[in-house]
Coordinates of C-alpha atoms and ligand atoms in Angstrom, one line a residue:
M1 CA 147.8 88.6 119.7
S2 CA 144.7 87.5 119.6
R3 CA 143.2 90.4 121.5
S4 CA 144.3 92.9 118.3
R5 CA 142.5 90.4 115.5
S6 CA 140.1 91.9 113.3
V7 CA 136.7 90.5 112.9
F8 CA 137.3 91.2 109.6
I9 CA 138.8 89.2 106.5
D10 CA 138.0 91.6 103.7
K11 CA 136.4 94.8 103.9
T12 CA 136.4 95.4 100.7
V13 CA 133.3 93.6 99.8
L14 CA 131.4 96.1 101.8
D15 CA 132.8 99.1 99.9
L16 CA 130.4 101.5 97.8
N17 CA 131.6 100.3 94.6
Y18 CA 131.5 96.6 95.4
V19 CA 129.3 94.7 93.0
P20 CA 127.8 91.4 93.6
Q21 CA 128.4 88.3 91.8
K22 CA 124.9 87.8 92.2
L23 CA 122.3 90.0 93.5
L24 CA 119.8 87.9 95.6
H25 CA 116.1 88.1 95.5
R26 CA 116.3 90.0 92.0
D27 CA 116.6 86.7 89.5
G28 CA 113.1 87.9 88.0
E29 CA 114.2 91.6 87.4
A30 CA 117.8 90.7 86.3
N31 CA 116.3 87.9 83.5
F32 CA 114.2 90.7 82.5
L33 CA 117.0 93.1 81.8
S34 CA 119.1 90.7 80.1
S35 CA 116.7 89.6 77.9
L36 CA 115.8 92.8 76.8
F37 CA 119.3 93.4 75.7
R38 CA 120.1 89.8 74.7
F39 CA 120.0 91.2 71.2
I40 CA 123.5 92.7 71.6
V41 CA 125.1 89.5 71.4
D42 CA 122.6 87.4 69.7
A43 CA 122.1 89.9 67.0
P44 CA 124.4 92.7 67.4
Y45 CA 124.0 95.5 65.0
E46 CA 120.4 95.3 64.3
M47 CA 118.9 96.5 67.5
S48 CA 118.4 99.2 70.0
Q49 CA 116.8 99.0 73.3
R50 CA 115.6 101.3 76.1
A51 CA 114.7 100.4 79.8
L52 CA 113.7 102.2 82.8
I53 CA 115.0 100.6 86.6
I54 CA 112.7 102.3 89.4
G55 CA 113.1 101.8 93.1
G56 CA 113.6 103.1 96.5
V57 CA 116.4 104.3 97.8
G58 CA 118.5 100.8 98.5
S59 CA 116.7 98.7 96.4
G60 CA 119.8 97.5 94.6
K61 CA 119.1 99.6 91.4
T62 CA 122.9 100.8 90.7
A63 CA 123.9 97.0 91.6
L64 CA 121.3 95.2 89.2
A65 CA 122.5 97.6 86.3
Q66 CA 126.1 97.5 87.1
R67 CA 126.1 93.7 87.5
F68 CA 123.9 93.2 84.2
G69 CA 126.9 95.5 82.7
L70 CA 129.6 93.5 83.4
N71 CA 127.8 90.3 82.6
L72 CA 126.9 91.9 79.1
M73 CA 130.8 92.6 78.4
E74 CA 131.9 89.3 79.5
E75 CA 129.3 87.7 77.3
A76 CA 130.6 89.5 74.6
K77 CA 134.2 89.1 74.5
R78 CA 133.0 85.2 75.0
R79 CA 131.1 85.3 71.6
R80 CA 133.5 87.9 69.9
V81 CA 131.0 90.4 70.0
R82 CA 131.9 94.4 70.7
A83 CA 130.0 95.8 73.1
E84 CA 130.6 98.3 76.0
Y85 CA 128.4 99.0 79.5
V86 CA 128.7 102.5 80.6
H87 CA 127.4 103.7 84.1
V88 CA 127.2 107.1 84.9
N89 CA 125.7 109.0 87.7
C90 CA 123.8 112.2 86.8
R91 CA 124.0 113.3 90.0
E92 CA 127.6 113.2 90.7
S93 CA 127.6 114.4 86.7
R94 CA 125.6 117.6 88.2
G95 CA 122.6 116.6 86.0
S96 CA 124.6 118.1 83.3
L97 CA 123.9 115.6 80.0
F98 CA 127.3 117.2 78.4
M99 CA 129.4 115.9 81.6
A100 CA 127.5 112.5 81.1
L101 CA 128.6 112.4 77.8
Q102 CA 131.7 112.9 78.4
R103 CA 132.2 110.2 80.7
A104 CA 131.2 107.9 78.1
V105 CA 133.2 109.3 75.6
K106 CA 136.5 108.8 77.7
R107 CA 135.8 105.5 78.3
L108 CA 135.9 104.7 74.6
R109 CA 138.7 107.0 73.8
P110 CA 140.3 108.0 77.3
Q111 CA 142.3 110.9 75.3
F112 CA 139.4 112.8 74.4
P113 CA 139.9 116.4 74.8
D114 CA 137.2 118.3 77.5
R115 CA 136.6 121.2 75.7
G116 CA 134.7 122.9 72.8
Y117 CA 131.4 121.0 72.3
S118 CA 127.8 121.5 73.0
S119 CA 126.0 118.3 74.3
N120 CA 124.4 117.7 71.0
E121 CA 127.7 117.9 69.5
L122 CA 129.3 115.7 71.9
L123 CA 126.6 113.0 71.2
D124 CA 127.1 113.1 67.5
T125 CA 130.8 112.5 68.5
L126 CA 129.6 109.7 70.7
M127 CA 128.1 108.4 68.1
R128 CA 131.1 108.7 65.1
I129 CA 133.3 106.8 68.0
L130 CA 130.9 104.5 67.9
D131 CA 131.0 103.7 64.3
E132 CA 135.0 103.9 64.1
E133 CA 135.0 101.3 66.9
D134 CA 132.4 99.5 65.4
T135 CA 130.9 98.7 68.7
Q136 CA 127.7 98.4 70.4
L137 CA 127.0 100.5 73.8
V138 CA 125.0 100.5 76.7
L139 CA 124.8 103.9 78.5
C140 CA 123.1 103.5 81.5
L141 CA 122.2 107.0 83.3
D142 CA 121.7 106.5 86.9
E143 CA 119.8 109.0 89.1
V144 CA 118.5 110.1 85.7
D145 CA 116.0 112.7 87.2
A146 CA 118.7 115.1 88.2
L147 CA 119.3 115.5 84.6
I148 CA 116.0 115.7 83.9
E149 CA 115.5 118.5 86.4
R150 CA 118.4 120.1 85.2
E151 CA 118.1 119.6 81.2
G152 CA 114.4 119.2 81.2
G153 CA 113.0 116.3 79.0
D154 CA 114.5 117.4 75.9
A155 CA 117.8 115.6 76.7
I156 CA 116.0 112.3 77.3
Y157 CA 114.4 113.2 73.7
N158 CA 117.8 113.5 72.3
L159 CA 119.5 111.1 73.4
C160 CA 116.5 108.5 72.2
R161 CA 116.3 110.3 68.8
V162 CA 120.0 109.8 68.1
Q163 CA 119.8 106.3 67.3
E164 CA 116.4 106.3 65.7
E165 CA 117.4 109.1 63.1
R166 CA 119.9 106.2 61.6
L167 CA 117.4 104.3 60.2
D168 CA 119.6 102.1 58.0
G169 CA 123.2 101.5 59.3
P170 CA 124.1 99.2 62.5
R171 CA 122.5 100.4 65.7
R172 CA 124.8 101.0 68.2
L173 CA 123.4 102.9 71.3
S174 CA 120.9 101.6 73.7
L175 CA 120.0 103.5 76.8
I176 CA 118.9 102.4 80.4
F177 CA 117.8 105.2 82.8
I178 CA 117.5 104.6 86.6
S179 CA 115.4 106.7 88.9
K180 CA 114.2 106.4 92.4
S181 CA 110.1 107.4 91.0
S182 CA 108.8 107.5 87.5
E183 CA 107.5 111.4 88.9
A184 CA 110.4 112.6 86.5
F185 CA 109.2 110.8 83.9
R186 CA 105.9 112.4 83.8
D187 CA 106.4 115.1 81.5
L188 CA 108.3 113.2 78.6
D189 CA 106.9 113.2 75.0
R190 CA 104.6 110.5 74.4
S191 CA 106.7 108.4 72.1
T192 CA 109.9 108.7 74.4
L193 CA 107.6 107.2 76.5
S194 CA 106.2 104.5 75.4
T195 CA 109.0 102.2 74.9
L196 CA 109.9 103.1 78.3
Q197 CA 107.0 102.2 79.7
R198 CA 106.8 98.4 78.0
N199 CA 110.4 97.9 79.7
V200 CA 110.4 99.4 83.3
I201 CA 112.0 97.2 85.7
R202 CA 110.4 97.9 89.4
M203 CA 112.3 96.7 92.2
P204 CA 110.3 96.5 95.2
E205 CA 111.3 96.9 99.2
Y206 CA 113.1 94.2 100.2
T207 CA 111.5 92.3 103.7
M208 CA 112.9 91.8 106.6
A209 CA 114.1 88.2 105.8
Q210 CA 115.5 89.4 102.4
L211 CA 117.4 91.9 104.1
S212 CA 119.2 89.2 106.4
G213 CA 120.0 87.2 103.6
I214 CA 122.1 89.9 101.9
V215 CA 123.7 90.3 104.9
A216 CA 124.3 87.5 105.6
S217 CA 125.8 86.7 102.0
R218 CA 128.0 89.4 102.6
A219 CA 129.1 88.9 105.9
E220 CA 130.3 85.4 105.1
M221 CA 132.8 87.5 102.4
A222 CA 133.8 89.9 105.1
F223 CA 133.8 88.6 108.2
R224 CA 136.0 86.0 110.3
P225 CA 133.9 82.5 110.6
G226 CA 132.1 83.0 113.8
A227 CA 132.6 86.8 114.1
M228 CA 129.1 87.5 112.9
P229 CA 126.7 85.7 114.9
P230 CA 123.1 84.9 113.2
E231 CA 120.8 86.6 115.5
I232 CA 123.3 89.9 115.0
I233 CA 122.5 89.4 111.2
D234 CA 118.7 89.1 111.4
F235 CA 119.1 92.2 113.9
I236 CA 120.6 94.2 111.3
G237 CA 117.9 92.9 108.3
E238 CA 115.4 94.0 111.4
L239 CA 116.8 97.5 111.5
A240 CA 117.0 97.9 107.8
A241 CA 113.6 96.9 106.9
S242 CA 112.3 99.5 109.3
E243 CA 114.3 101.8 107.0
S244 CA 112.2 101.2 103.8
G245 CA 113.9 98.1 102.9
D246 CA 117.2 99.7 102.4
A247 CA 119.9 97.0 101.6
R248 CA 122.7 100.3 101.8
Y249 CA 121.5 100.7 105.3
A250 CA 122.1 97.3 106.0
I251 CA 125.6 97.1 104.7
D252 CA 126.6 100.2 106.4
L253 CA 125.1 98.7 109.4
L254 CA 126.9 95.7 108.9
H255 CA 130.3 97.4 108.0
G256 CA 129.9 100.0 111.3
S257 CA 129.0 97.5 113.5
G258 CA 132.4 95.6 112.8
M259 CA 134.0 98.6 113.0
Y260 CA 133.0 98.8 116.4
A261 CA 133.6 95.2 117.3
D262 CA 137.2 95.8 116.2
S263 CA 137.6 99.3 118.4
S264 CA 136.3 97.6 121.7
H265 CA 138.8 94.5 120.8
S266 CA 135.8 92.1 120.8
Q267 CA 136.2 88.7 118.8
E268 CA 132.8 88.8 117.6
V269 CA 129.7 91.9 116.9
L270 CA 127.3 92.3 119.5
P271 CA 124.3 93.7 119.7
E272 CA 125.4 96.8 121.3
H273 CA 128.0 97.5 118.2
V274 CA 124.9 97.3 116.3
R275 CA 123.2 100.1 118.2
K276 CA 126.3 102.0 118.0
A277 CA 126.6 101.8 114.5
A278 CA 123.2 102.4 113.9
A279 CA 123.2 105.8 116.4
G280 CA 126.2 107.0 113.9
I281 CA 124.9 105.9 110.6
F282 CA 121.4 107.6 111.3
Q283 CA 121.6 110.5 109.2
P284 CA 119.6 110.9 106.0
I285 CA 122.0 113.3 104.7
R286 CA 126.0 113.8 105.0
P287 CA 126.8 117.3 106.3
E288 CA 129.3 117.7 103.4
E289 CA 125.8 117.3 101.2
I290 CA 124.0 120.0 103.3
R291 CA 127.1 122.3 102.3
G292 CA 126.8 121.4 98.8
L293 CA 123.8 122.9 98.8
S294 CA 123.3 126.7 97.1
R295 CA 122.5 129.2 99.9
H296 CA 119.0 129.4 99.0
E297 CA 118.4 125.6 99.0
Q298 CA 119.9 125.6 102.4
L299 CA 117.3 128.4 103.3
A300 CA 114.6 126.5 102.1
L301 CA 115.7 123.6 104.1
L302 CA 115.8 125.8 107.4
G303 CA 112.2 126.9 106.4
I304 CA 111.0 123.0 106.6
A305 CA 112.8 122.4 109.2
R306 CA 111.2 125.4 111.2
F307 CA 107.6 124.2 109.9
F308 CA 107.8 120.9 111.6
L309 CA 109.0 122.2 114.6
H310 CA 105.9 124.4 115.2
S311 CA 103.5 121.8 113.1
R312 CA 101.7 118.9 114.2
E313 CA 101.4 118.0 111.1
A314 CA 103.6 115.4 109.1
K315 CA 103.2 117.1 105.9
A316 CA 103.9 120.3 104.5
T317 CA 102.1 121.7 101.5
T318 CA 104.3 123.8 99.1
G319 CA 102.9 126.9 100.3
E320 CA 103.4 126.2 103.8
A321 CA 107.1 125.6 102.9
E322 CA 107.1 128.5 101.1
T323 CA 106.1 130.8 103.6
S324 CA 108.4 129.4 105.8
Y325 CA 111.1 129.8 103.5
R326 CA 110.1 133.2 102.7
V327 CA 110.1 134.0 106.9
V328 CA 113.8 132.7 106.7
C329 CA 115.0 134.6 104.1
E330 CA 114.0 137.5 106.0
E331 CA 115.3 136.7 108.7
Y332 CA 118.9 136.0 106.9
G333 CA 118.8 139.5 104.8
E334 CA 118.2 137.4 101.7
E335 CA 115.7 138.6 98.9
P336 CA 113.3 135.2 98.7
R337 CA 113.5 133.6 95.3
G338 CA 110.5 132.9 93.3
H339 CA 107.9 129.9 93.2
T340 CA 109.0 128.2 90.2
Q341 CA 112.8 128.5 91.6
F342 CA 111.4 127.6 95.1
W343 CA 109.9 124.2 93.5
K344 CA 113.6 123.4 92.1
Y345 CA 114.8 123.7 95.5
L346 CA 112.3 121.1 96.5
N347 CA 113.5 118.9 94.1
A348 CA 117.1 119.1 94.4
L349 CA 116.2 118.3 98.2
S350 CA 114.3 115.5 97.6
G351 CA 116.6 114.5 94.9
L352 CA 119.2 114.2 97.8
G353 CA 116.8 112.8 100.6
A354 CA 116.8 115.4 102.7
I355 CA 112.9 115.5 102.5
S356 CA 110.2 113.6 100.6
A357 CA 108.1 114.8 98.5
E358 CA 105.0 113.5 97.0
L359 CA 103.1 115.0 94.4
N360 CA 99.2 115.8 94.9
A361 CA 97.4 117.2 92.1
S362 CA 94.0 118.7 92.9
E363 CA 91.5 121.2 90.8
K364 CA 93.8 123.7 92.5
G365 CA 96.7 122.3 90.4
R366 CA 100.2 120.5 91.3
T367 CA 101.0 120.8 94.4
Q368 CA 103.8 118.6 96.8
L369 CA 103.5 117.3 100.2
I370 CA 107.0 117.6 101.4
G371 CA 108.3 115.7 104.4
L372 CA 110.9 114.8 106.9
P373 CA 111.1 111.1 106.6
R374 CA 113.9 110.6 108.5
M375 CA 115.5 113.2 110.9
P376 CA 114.0 114.9 113.6
A377 CA 113.0 118.5 112.7
E378 CA 114.8 120.0 115.9
E379 CA 118.2 118.1 114.8
L380 CA 118.1 119.3 111.1
E381 CA 117.5 123.2 112.3
R382 CA 120.2 122.9 114.6
R383 CA 122.6 122.0 112.0
M384 CA 121.1 124.2 109.3
V385 CA 121.1 127.3 111.7
E386 CA 125.1 126.0 112.6
I387 CA 126.0 125.8 108.7
L388 CA 124.0 129.0 107.8
G389 CA 125.3 131.1 111.2
R390 CA 122.2 133.0 113.2
G391 CA 120.0 135.1 111.2
Ligands
ATP401 N1 119.8 92.0 95.7 C1 121.0 92.3 96.4 N2 121.9 91.2 96.8 C2 123.0 91.4 97.2 N3 123.1 93.2 97.9 C3 122.3 93.8 97.3 C4 121.1 93.6 96.8 N4 120.5 94.3 96.6 C5 121.0 95.5 96.9 N5 122.5 95.0 97.5 C6 123.7 95.8 98.1 O1 123.1 97.0 98.7 C7 123.8 98.5 98.6 C8 123.0 99.5 97.8 O2 122.3 99.0 96.8 P1 122.2 99.9 95.2 O3 123.2 100.8 95.6 O4 122.1 99.2 94.3 O5 120.6 100.6 95.6 P2 120.2 101.5 94.7 O6 118.8 101.0 94.6 O7 121.1 102.1 93.8 O8 120.1 102.8 96.0 P3 120.2 104.5 95.7 O9 118.7 104.6 95.2 O10 120.1 104.9 96.9 O11 121.1 105.0 94.8 C9 124.9 97.9 97.5 O12 126.1 97.9 98.5 C10 124.4 96.6 97.0 O13 125.7 95.9 96.6
MG402 MG1 122.1 103.7 93.4

């Protein structure tokens, strides 16, 4: 029946895990990344390398690295060179180096037992396995700021050192780090930083036209011909451009508007479907993410919401946010945690995208300027009270 015909022909290309064959408007970045690691197939075991990919939300960092990894493994296979690419999201591994390494080890040795190692032992084990398999590994640590937050710079230092210590012998471990900002790397020691600094790939925000192009190419695979009119594609590109060039938002809108078209039995996507999708997606943090926060992180977020509810300022200083947090703690009968701990809560919240935090160095020392970039304070306050209960 034509009335129940879906606007989609292949929804899987809109999945979160889908890796595009080719990234549009990222030729320079992709070429630079593969040139850095070309030795893996051209001169195997002779070098190891590190690179850092930096860019905002939805700028294509994860997709760039994953496409590079898939291409690398294909090329290696074709040239009969042994090489693996493993992509680990550090936030999903709760910032634990141990968990991140475990994922890498499991990829090479699926039966490897879970327990009984420290992360340094596991790192040695990983190197031993690479020796035994006589292979090379590019380990990509995505959202690496979560790892640095939890384990400090030592984790990065140890990862880098383990290959450097093996002066002779074949080179086996290369690293790619991905982060939204270079902030997390500021305090790393200089030798660790120096190689990285030469190999930074910055991902600029996509322009409106670029976003429309990205949306169009994905829509062509996902939608029935004619179901996604060009003006709708431009509309989505425009909305995503105003969300700081976020390609993920654009693709979510593409997906969502198709769902609304289907649910209203429309043969094509209409502007109203996009608006409905936008209203639905416009949630910078998902409820389950808020619930995943610790109680004090939640209290800190409520404190920040309250501050902006009563302030005309666009930004709060760390001190203002902390004062507001303390008031909230009192209301909820909780002992407020100390300053260092509060700073960690802020990092966790900005890592989640719930708040924005920019560093502001003055003669008084380091402070952060906190913002609520997307969600109205009123809405956030309401949700937090819902989750925390009344004080
Ligand atoms: N240049 C591009 N061409 C085609 N698709 C793209 C491009 N850039 C991003 N995308 C798509 O947009 C979505 C978001 O990209 P990606 O996940 O790589 O962003 P990110 O920079 O890792 O964001 P985050 O910091 O939030 O993790 C993905 O579906 C990805 O496939
Ligand atoms: Mg990503």
